[in-house]
mmCIF file of C-alpha atoms in Angstrom:
data_model
loop_
_atom_site.group_PDB
_atom_site.id
_atom_site.type_symbol
_atom_site.label_atom_id
_atom_site.label_comp_id
_atom_site.label_asym_id
_atom_site.label_seq_id
_atom_site.Cartn_x
_atom_site.Cartn_y
_atom_site.Cartn_z
ATOM 1 C CA MET A 1058 -18.387 -21.464 16.116
ATOM 2 C CA SER A 1059 -20.993 -20.056 13.711
ATOM 3 C CA GLU A 1060 -23.766 -20.465 16.315
ATOM 4 C CA ALA A 1061 -21.690 -19.753 19.416
ATOM 5 C CA ASN A 1062 -22.156 -16.492 21.262
ATOM 6 C CA VAL A 1063 -18.752 -14.997 22.114
ATOM 7 C CA GLN A 1064 -20.070 -13.693 25.452
ATOM 8 C CA GLU A 1065 -21.257 -17.175 26.340
ATOM 9 C CA LEU A 1066 -17.916 -18.692 25.497
ATOM 10 C CA GLU A 1067 -16.005 -16.009 27.386
ATOM 11 C CA CYS A 1068 -18.222 -16.568 30.398
ATOM 12 C CA LEU A 1069 -17.706 -20.332 30.428
ATOM 13 C CA LEU A 1070 -13.925 -20.046 30.043
ATOM 14 C CA THR A 1071 -13.753 -17.556 32.916
ATOM 15 C CA LEU A 1072 -15.998 -19.752 35.056
ATOM 16 C CA ALA A 1073 -13.719 -22.711 34.321
ATOM 17 C CA GLU A 1074 -10.867 -20.731 35.900
ATOM 18 C CA GLU A 1075 -12.749 -19.292 38.869
ATOM 19 C CA LEU A 1076 -15.200 -22.136 39.592
ATOM 20 C CA HIS A 1077 -17.321 -19.491 41.293
ATOM 21 C CA PHE A 1078 -20.228 -17.534 39.819
ATOM 22 C CA GLY A 1079 -19.610 -14.460 41.985
ATOM 23 C CA ARG A 1080 -15.924 -14.142 41.069
ATOM 24 C CA THR A 1081 -16.725 -14.806 37.421
ATOM 25 C CA ALA A 1082 -19.332 -12.046 37.484
ATOM 26 C CA GLY A 1083 -16.842 -9.677 39.110
ATOM 27 C CA ARG A 1084 -14.147 -10.346 36.487
ATOM 28 C CA LEU A 1085 -16.513 -9.850 33.584
ATOM 29 C CA GLY A 1086 -18.538 -6.986 35.054
ATOM 30 C CA TYR A 1087 -21.822 -8.954 34.903
ATOM 31 C CA SER A 1088 -24.367 -9.827 37.514
ATOM 32 C CA GLN A 1089 -24.395 -13.416 38.799
ATOM 33 C CA SER A 1090 -27.754 -13.984 37.150
ATOM 34 C CA ARG A 1091 -26.311 -12.825 33.834
ATOM 35 C CA VAL A 1092 -23.445 -15.324 34.190
ATOM 36 C CA SER A 1093 -25.962 -18.099 34.846
ATOM 37 C CA GLN A 1094 -28.007 -17.063 31.788
ATOM 38 C CA LEU A 1095 -24.955 -17.069 29.510
ATOM 39 C CA VAL A 1096 -23.754 -20.476 30.647
ATOM 40 C CA ALA A 1097 -27.243 -21.920 30.351
ATOM 41 C CA GLY A 1098 -27.588 -20.452 26.866
ATOM 42 C CA LEU A 1099 -24.358 -22.135 25.757
ATOM 43 C CA GLU A 1100 -25.499 -25.433 27.200
ATOM 44 C CA ARG A 1101 -28.743 -25.172 25.239
ATOM 45 C CA ARG A 1102 -26.843 -24.459 22.013
ATOM 46 C CA ILE A 1103 -24.580 -27.451 22.510
ATOM 47 C CA GLY A 1104 -27.242 -29.742 23.923
ATOM 48 C CA MET A 1105 -25.204 -30.968 26.871
ATOM 49 C CA ARG A 1106 -24.653 -29.876 30.486
ATOM 50 C CA LEU A 1107 -21.252 -28.186 30.870
ATOM 51 C CA VAL A 1108 -21.297 -27.132 34.543
ATOM 52 C CA GLU A 1109 -22.414 -28.879 37.714
ATOM 53 C CA ARG A 1110 -23.900 -26.435 40.217
ATOM 54 C CA THR A 1111 -24.493 -27.189 43.870
ATOM 55 C CA SER A 1112 -24.998 -24.946 46.870
ATOM 56 C CA ARG A 1113 -21.389 -25.466 47.926
ATOM 57 C CA ARG A 1114 -19.343 -25.671 44.719
ATOM 58 C CA VAL A 1115 -19.184 -25.277 40.957
ATOM 59 C CA GLU A 1116 -17.296 -27.683 38.690
ATOM 60 C CA LEU A 1117 -17.155 -28.593 35.046
ATOM 61 C CA THR A 1118 -18.738 -31.782 33.842
ATOM 62 C CA ARG A 1119 -16.459 -34.214 32.060
ATOM 63 C CA PHE A 1120 -17.983 -33.036 28.778
ATOM 64 C CA GLY A 1121 -17.603 -29.386 29.862
ATOM 65 C CA ALA A 1122 -13.932 -29.849 30.718
ATOM 66 C CA GLN A 1123 -13.291 -31.372 27.286
ATOM 67 C CA PHE A 1124 -15.186 -28.552 25.596
ATOM 68 C CA VAL A 1125 -13.185 -25.898 27.478
ATOM 69 C CA ASP A 1126 -9.879 -27.543 26.515
ATOM 70 C CA GLU A 1127 -10.896 -27.513 22.846
ATOM 71 C CA ALA A 1128 -12.502 -24.069 22.826
ATOM 72 C CA ARG A 1129 -9.849 -22.081 24.685
ATOM 73 C CA PRO A 1130 -7.207 -22.056 21.887
ATOM 74 C CA ALA A 1131 -9.792 -20.878 19.354
ATOM 75 C CA TYR A 1132 -11.018 -18.162 21.718
ATOM 76 C CA GLU A 1133 -7.482 -16.937 22.418
ATOM 77 C CA ALA A 1134 -6.706 -16.925 18.689
ATOM 78 C CA LEU A 1135 -9.849 -14.856 18.071
ATOM 79 C CA ASN A 1136 -8.812 -12.433 20.800
ATOM 80 C CA ALA A 1137 -5.398 -12.080 19.143
ATOM 81 C CA VAL A 1138 -7.076 -11.266 15.828
ATOM 82 C CA TYR A 1139 -9.191 -8.575 17.490
ATOM 83 C CA ALA A 1140 -6.122 -7.151 19.255
ATOM 84 C CA ARG A 1141 -4.164 -6.919 16.008
ATOM 85 C CA ALA A 1142 -7.143 -5.348 14.255
ATOM 86 C CA ARG A 1143 -7.517 -2.821 17.079
ATOM 87 C CA GLU A 1144 -3.836 -1.933 16.863
ATOM 88 C CA ARG A 1145 -4.097 -1.471 13.107
ATOM 89 C CA ALA A 1146 -7.193 0.676 13.595
ATOM 90 C CA LEU A 1147 -5.281 2.930 15.970
ATOM 91 C CA ARG A 1148 -2.584 3.292 13.274
ATOM 92 C CA GLY A 1149 -5.143 3.921 10.551
ATOM 93 C CA GLY A 1150 -6.527 0.493 9.683
ATOM 94 C CA LEU A 1151 -4.136 -0.788 6.990
ATOM 95 C CA GLN A 1152 -1.727 -3.659 7.524
ATOM 96 C CA GLU A 1153 -0.215 -3.251 4.076
ATOM 97 C CA LEU A 1154 0.246 -0.503 1.531
ATOM 98 C CA ARG A 1155 -0.023 -1.312 -2.162
ATOM 99 C CA ILE A 1156 2.198 1.047 -4.127
ATOM 100 C CA GLY A 1157 2.452 1.186 -7.916
ATOM 101 C CA PHE A 1158 5.297 2.598 -9.980
ATOM 102 C CA HIS A 1159 6.647 2.903 -13.505
ATOM 103 C CA GLY A 1160 9.779 0.973 -14.475
ATOM 104 C CA SER A 1161 11.362 0.377 -11.065
ATOM 105 C CA VAL A 1162 11.627 2.084 -7.685
ATOM 106 C CA TYR A 1163 15.003 3.728 -7.309
ATOM 107 C CA GLU A 1164 17.222 3.285 -4.269
ATOM 108 C CA GLU A 1165 16.298 6.383 -2.250
ATOM 109 C CA VAL A 1166 12.611 5.471 -2.406
ATOM 110 C CA THR A 1167 13.308 1.827 -1.605
ATOM 111 C CA GLU A 1168 15.254 2.880 1.487
ATOM 112 C CA ALA A 1169 12.395 5.113 2.642
ATOM 113 C CA PHE A 1170 9.980 2.221 2.156
ATOM 114 C CA ARG A 1171 12.244 -0.041 4.229
ATOM 115 C CA LEU A 1172 12.393 2.445 7.094
ATOM 116 C CA PHE A 1173 8.649 2.939 6.951
ATOM 117 C CA ARG A 1174 8.033 -0.816 7.094
ATOM 118 C CA GLU A 1175 10.297 -1.180 10.134
ATOM 119 C CA ARG A 1176 8.903 1.846 11.958
ATOM 120 C CA TYR A 1177 5.195 1.169 11.445
ATOM 121 C CA GLU A 1178 5.138 -2.609 10.838
ATOM 122 C CA VAL A 1179 3.243 -2.122 7.594
ATOM 123 C CA THR A 1180 3.939 -4.427 4.656
ATOM 124 C CA MET A 1181 4.842 -2.678 1.396
ATOM 125 C CA VAL A 1182 3.496 -4.421 -1.699
ATOM 126 C CA LEU A 1183 5.120 -2.927 -4.805
ATOM 127 C CA SER A 1184 3.946 -3.515 -8.363
ATOM 128 C CA GLU A 1185 4.733 -2.097 -11.773
ATOM 129 C CA ILE A 1186 1.858 -0.366 -13.534
ATOM 130 C CA PRO A 1187 1.383 0.300 -17.263
ATOM 131 C CA TRP A 1188 3.135 3.443 -18.434
ATOM 132 C CA GLY A 1189 -0.030 4.804 -20.001
ATOM 133 C CA SER A 1190 -2.221 4.205 -16.923
ATOM 134 C CA PRO A 1191 -0.622 6.177 -14.094
ATOM 135 C CA PHE A 1192 -3.749 6.823 -12.015
ATOM 136 C CA SER A 1193 -6.451 4.263 -12.834
ATOM 137 C CA ALA A 1194 -5.392 1.668 -10.212
ATOM 138 C CA VAL A 1195 -5.540 4.332 -7.480
ATOM 139 C CA LEU A 1196 -8.847 5.727 -8.665
ATOM 140 C CA ASP A 1197 -10.538 2.306 -8.691
ATOM 141 C CA GLY A 1198 -8.990 1.171 -5.390
ATOM 142 C CA ARG A 1199 -6.640 -1.558 -6.639
ATOM 143 C CA LEU A 1200 -3.662 0.403 -5.303
ATOM 144 C CA ASP A 1201 -3.331 2.686 -2.287
ATOM 145 C CA ALA A 1202 -0.851 5.026 -3.983
ATOM 146 C CA VAL A 1203 1.478 5.372 -6.953
ATOM 147 C CA VAL A 1204 4.891 6.914 -7.484
ATOM 148 C CA VAL A 1205 4.692 8.377 -10.989
ATOM 149 C CA GLU A 1206 5.630 11.494 -12.890
ATOM 150 C CA LEU A 1207 3.581 14.610 -12.449
ATOM 151 C CA PRO A 1208 1.374 16.438 -13.241
ATOM 152 C CA ALA A 1209 -1.695 14.999 -11.503
ATOM 153 C CA ARG A 1210 -4.667 17.316 -11.909
ATOM 154 C CA GLU A 1211 -7.601 15.023 -11.208
ATOM 155 C CA PRO A 1212 -9.726 16.388 -8.321
ATOM 156 C CA GLU A 1213 -9.872 12.885 -6.811
ATOM 157 C CA LEU A 1214 -6.072 12.690 -6.535
ATOM 158 C CA THR A 1215 -3.829 14.088 -3.831
ATOM 159 C CA VAL A 1216 -0.106 14.611 -4.356
ATOM 160 C CA GLY A 1217 1.138 13.698 -0.904
ATOM 161 C CA PHE A 1218 4.803 14.252 -1.653
ATOM 162 C CA ARG A 1219 6.639 15.886 -4.537
ATOM 163 C CA PHE A 1220 10.089 14.465 -5.119
ATOM 164 C CA PRO A 1221 12.883 16.926 -5.961
ATOM 165 C CA PRO A 1222 12.780 18.084 -9.614
ATOM 166 C CA GLN A 1223 15.034 16.141 -11.958
ATOM 167 C CA ASP A 1224 16.335 16.514 -15.491
ATOM 168 C CA GLN A 1225 14.137 15.266 -18.258
ATOM 169 C CA LEU A 1226 16.108 12.771 -20.352
ATOM 170 C CA LEU A 1227 15.777 11.591 -23.905
ATOM 171 C CA ALA A 1228 16.485 7.915 -24.517
ATOM 172 C CA VAL A 1229 17.921 7.136 -27.974
ATOM 173 C CA ALA A 1230 19.737 4.151 -29.441
ATOM 174 C CA ALA A 1231 23.484 4.016 -28.834
ATOM 175 C CA SER A 1232 23.878 4.119 -32.617
ATOM 176 C CA HIS A 1233 21.770 7.292 -33.022
ATOM 177 C CA ALA A 1234 23.451 10.425 -34.382
ATOM 178 C CA LEU A 1235 22.587 12.349 -31.198
ATOM 179 C CA ALA A 1236 23.890 9.688 -28.818
ATOM 180 C CA ALA A 1237 27.422 11.040 -28.490
ATOM 181 C CA ALA A 1238 26.316 14.604 -27.657
ATOM 182 C CA GLY A 1239 25.224 13.945 -24.081
ATOM 183 C CA ARG A 1240 22.627 16.737 -24.301
ATOM 184 C CA VAL A 1241 19.934 17.784 -26.729
ATOM 185 C CA HIS A 1242 17.875 20.957 -27.056
ATOM 186 C CA VAL A 1243 14.124 20.630 -26.859
ATOM 187 C CA GLU A 1244 13.742 21.993 -30.403
ATOM 188 C CA GLU A 1245 15.703 19.000 -31.706
ATOM 189 C CA LEU A 1246 12.863 16.756 -30.633
ATOM 190 C CA ALA A 1247 11.112 17.816 -33.841
ATOM 191 C CA GLY A 1248 13.538 15.612 -35.743
ATOM 192 C CA LEU A 1249 12.627 12.489 -33.754
ATOM 193 C CA ASP A 1250 9.770 10.015 -33.578
ATOM 194 C CA LEU A 1251 8.848 9.971 -29.876
ATOM 195 C CA LEU A 1252 7.181 6.965 -28.319
ATOM 196 C CA ARG A 1253 3.868 7.697 -26.629
ATOM 197 C CA PRO A 1254 2.226 5.820 -23.714
ATOM 198 C CA ILE A 1255 -0.819 3.701 -24.513
ATOM 199 C CA GLY A 1256 -3.519 3.642 -21.878
ATOM 200 C CA ASP A 1257 -6.153 5.694 -20.109
ATOM 201 C CA ALA A 1258 -3.884 8.494 -18.890
ATOM 202 C CA PRO A 1259 -5.354 12.012 -19.017
ATOM 203 C CA ALA A 1260 -4.436 13.946 -22.145
ATOM 204 C CA TYR A 1261 -2.413 16.509 -20.146
ATOM 205 C CA TRP A 1262 -0.279 13.731 -18.643
ATOM 206 C CA THR A 1263 0.334 12.066 -22.002
ATOM 207 C CA ALA A 1264 1.278 15.424 -23.537
ATOM 208 C CA ALA A 1265 3.941 15.882 -20.861
ATOM 209 C CA ARG A 1266 5.495 12.538 -21.846
ATOM 210 C CA THR A 1267 5.085 13.116 -25.591
ATOM 211 C CA PRO A 1268 4.658 16.844 -26.337
ATOM 212 C CA PRO A 1269 2.816 17.440 -29.623
ATOM 213 C CA THR A 1270 5.077 20.386 -30.522
ATOM 214 C CA THR A 1271 8.304 22.026 -29.443
ATOM 215 C CA PRO A 1272 8.098 25.355 -27.522
ATOM 216 C CA ALA A 1273 8.579 27.083 -30.884
ATOM 217 C CA GLY A 1274 5.505 25.300 -32.271
ATOM 218 C CA VAL A 1275 7.263 22.775 -34.504
ATOM 219 C CA PRO A 1276 5.303 19.479 -34.589
ATOM 220 C CA ILE A 1277 6.896 16.438 -32.973
ATOM 221 C CA ARG A 1278 6.170 13.115 -34.613
ATOM 222 C CA SER A 1279 4.810 10.252 -32.493
ATOM 223 C CA SER A 1280 3.847 7.252 -34.584
ATOM 224 C CA THR A 1281 4.211 4.410 -32.095
ATOM 225 C CA GLY A 1282 2.630 3.680 -28.747
ATOM 226 C CA ILE A 1283 4.039 1.426 -26.036
ATOM 227 C CA ALA A 1284 2.558 -0.055 -22.861
ATOM 228 C CA THR A 1285 5.546 -0.207 -20.487
ATOM 229 C CA VAL A 1286 8.858 1.558 -19.994
ATOM 230 C CA GLN A 1287 10.763 -1.652 -20.624
ATOM 231 C CA GLU A 1288 8.933 -2.163 -23.919
ATOM 232 C CA GLY A 1289 9.724 1.407 -24.891
ATOM 233 C CA LEU A 1290 13.452 0.996 -24.283
ATOM 234 C CA VAL A 1291 13.488 -2.141 -26.427
ATOM 235 C CA VAL A 1292 11.889 -0.147 -29.261
ATOM 236 C CA VAL A 1293 14.312 2.749 -28.695
ATOM 237 C CA ALA A 1294 17.270 0.382 -28.932
ATOM 238 C CA GLY A 1295 16.108 -0.470 -32.454
ATOM 239 C CA GLY A 1296 17.346 2.966 -33.532
ATOM 240 C CA GLU A 1297 14.291 4.698 -35.004
ATOM 241 C CA HIS A 1298 12.571 6.226 -31.973
ATOM 242 C CA GLY A 1299 13.206 8.386 -28.938
ATOM 243 C CA MET A 1300 11.564 8.323 -25.528
ATOM 244 C CA LEU A 1301 11.347 10.952 -22.775
ATOM 245 C CA LEU A 1302 12.067 9.675 -19.261
ATOM 246 C CA CYS A 1303 12.746 11.118 -15.835
ATOM 247 C CA ARG A 1304 16.292 10.710 -14.531
ATOM 248 C CA PRO A 1305 15.438 8.305 -11.664
ATOM 249 C CA MET A 1306 13.677 5.975 -14.089
ATOM 250 C CA ALA A 1307 16.544 6.093 -16.560
ATOM 251 C CA ALA A 1308 19.080 5.479 -13.816
ATOM 252 C CA SER A 1309 17.272 2.312 -12.795
ATOM 253 C CA VAL A 1310 17.288 0.844 -16.313
ATOM 254 C CA VAL A 1311 20.797 0.765 -17.737
ATOM 255 C CA ARG A 1312 21.261 -0.739 -21.194
ATOM 256 C CA SER A 1313 24.394 -0.808 -23.317
ATOM 257 C CA ASP A 1314 22.347 -0.194 -26.475
ATOM 258 C CA VAL A 1315 20.564 2.936 -25.140
ATOM 259 C CA ARG A 1316 21.908 6.391 -24.299
ATOM 260 C CA TYR A 1317 20.216 9.020 -22.118
ATOM 261 C CA LEU A 1318 20.581 12.678 -23.086
ATOM 262 C CA VAL A 1319 19.677 15.693 -20.934
ATOM 263 C CA VAL A 1320 16.986 17.779 -22.611
ATOM 264 C CA ASP A 1321 17.656 21.532 -22.390
ATOM 265 C CA GLY A 1322 15.027 24.233 -22.889
ATOM 266 C CA LEU A 1323 11.987 22.502 -21.384
ATOM 267 C CA ASP A 1324 9.466 24.705 -19.597
ATOM 268 C CA GLU A 1325 9.139 22.287 -16.679
ATOM 269 C CA PRO A 1326 11.611 19.779 -15.205
ATOM 270 C CA SER A 1327 10.619 16.203 -14.571
ATOM 271 C CA GLN A 1328 9.180 15.473 -11.141
ATOM 272 C CA LEU A 1329 7.817 12.370 -9.473
ATOM 273 C CA GLY A 1330 4.989 12.413 -6.954
ATOM 274 C CA LEU A 1331 3.522 10.085 -4.327
ATOM 275 C CA ILE A 1332 -0.155 10.178 -5.242
ATOM 276 C CA TRP A 1333 -3.226 8.688 -3.562
ATOM 277 C CA HIS A 1334 -7.006 8.932 -3.776
ATOM 278 C CA THR A 1335 -8.204 11.943 -1.823
ATOM 279 C CA ASP A 1336 -11.091 10.028 -0.232
ATOM 280 C CA ARG A 1337 -8.849 7.103 0.787
ATOM 281 C CA ALA A 1338 -5.987 8.983 2.436
ATOM 282 C CA ALA A 1339 -5.007 6.395 5.059
ATOM 283 C CA PRO A 1340 -2.887 7.778 7.921
ATOM 284 C CA GLN A 1341 -0.088 5.426 6.832
ATOM 285 C CA LEU A 1342 0.135 7.234 3.506
ATOM 286 C CA VAL A 1343 0.444 10.582 5.261
ATOM 287 C CA GLU A 1344 3.138 9.084 7.490
ATOM 288 C CA LEU A 1345 4.964 7.717 4.433
ATOM 289 C CA ALA A 1346 4.882 11.141 2.782
ATOM 290 C CA GLY A 1347 6.306 12.647 5.965
ATOM 291 C CA LEU A 1348 9.095 10.059 6.054
ATOM 292 C CA LEU A 1349 10.006 10.808 2.435
ATOM 293 C CA ARG A 1350 9.995 14.541 3.185
ATOM 294 C CA GLU A 1351 12.215 13.970 6.214
ATOM 295 C CA SER A 1352 14.577 11.740 4.232
ATOM 296 C CA TYR A 1353 15.060 14.199 1.383
ATOM 297 C CA PHE A 1354 15.400 17.147 3.761
ATOM 298 C CA ARG A 1355 18.251 15.408 5.576
ATOM 299 C CA ARG A 1356 19.925 14.702 2.253
ATOM 300 C CA ALA A 1357 19.672 18.352 1.202
ATOM 301 C CA VAL A 1358 21.252 19.876 4.346
#
């Protein structure tokens, strides 16, 4: 197949059906001389006569008939590949979307992904990303988009959809003195040792997860870094640290040895975003953002 000309093969397969150079030329939109050239070229490549030509009829040689029987399935399979590629191109060119997330994807997002997959026949490949590296996999092309907490201020990033704002929660051990309160004021964070994400996240993003001070300017201690949300909750359960999380993430990771407290007094609520590289904004991503927007609008009314 590496040396075969697709036009030559198409011409021979059509000629095998029509057994007439004029009708073959008409079907393919070629001249009769062009059909003859293509068939002759294929015969030269193979090194064997494929078609017997007389003034009254055209027929395949025994070798030609065998070649046609073997070549037709491969040609039809190739045509199917081109057809699927063309269809994907009309929809934007991607057959799958690779989406990264922190912790786990909560149910509302999973449902939107399911509907999107059914509606557009696009495979969703989901993968957890390190807590401290929210954007790097999108920036270097390993992922098409991520669902992570905002902000996202890099000029190369587009926030395609902003999820509804949620409470910011503080995770503490069930044995912690604050655990029974249910809520905590932001100024009380100064009495905790907050876990910080380790990775290549921008400083502004890390500061939102682990603020260096309270709004009143009191320093907040942060002596330990962690790579994933799950690792952080294991450390929190040990009793000495706290960890700030968005509500959807906390809701997806329930542990009997960890309590989640609403944090009052923060300047900004927690908010997730669907984020992709500005220069690689596939139409499917725009469609996914629209489906999420539609889904949350219906839920709000």
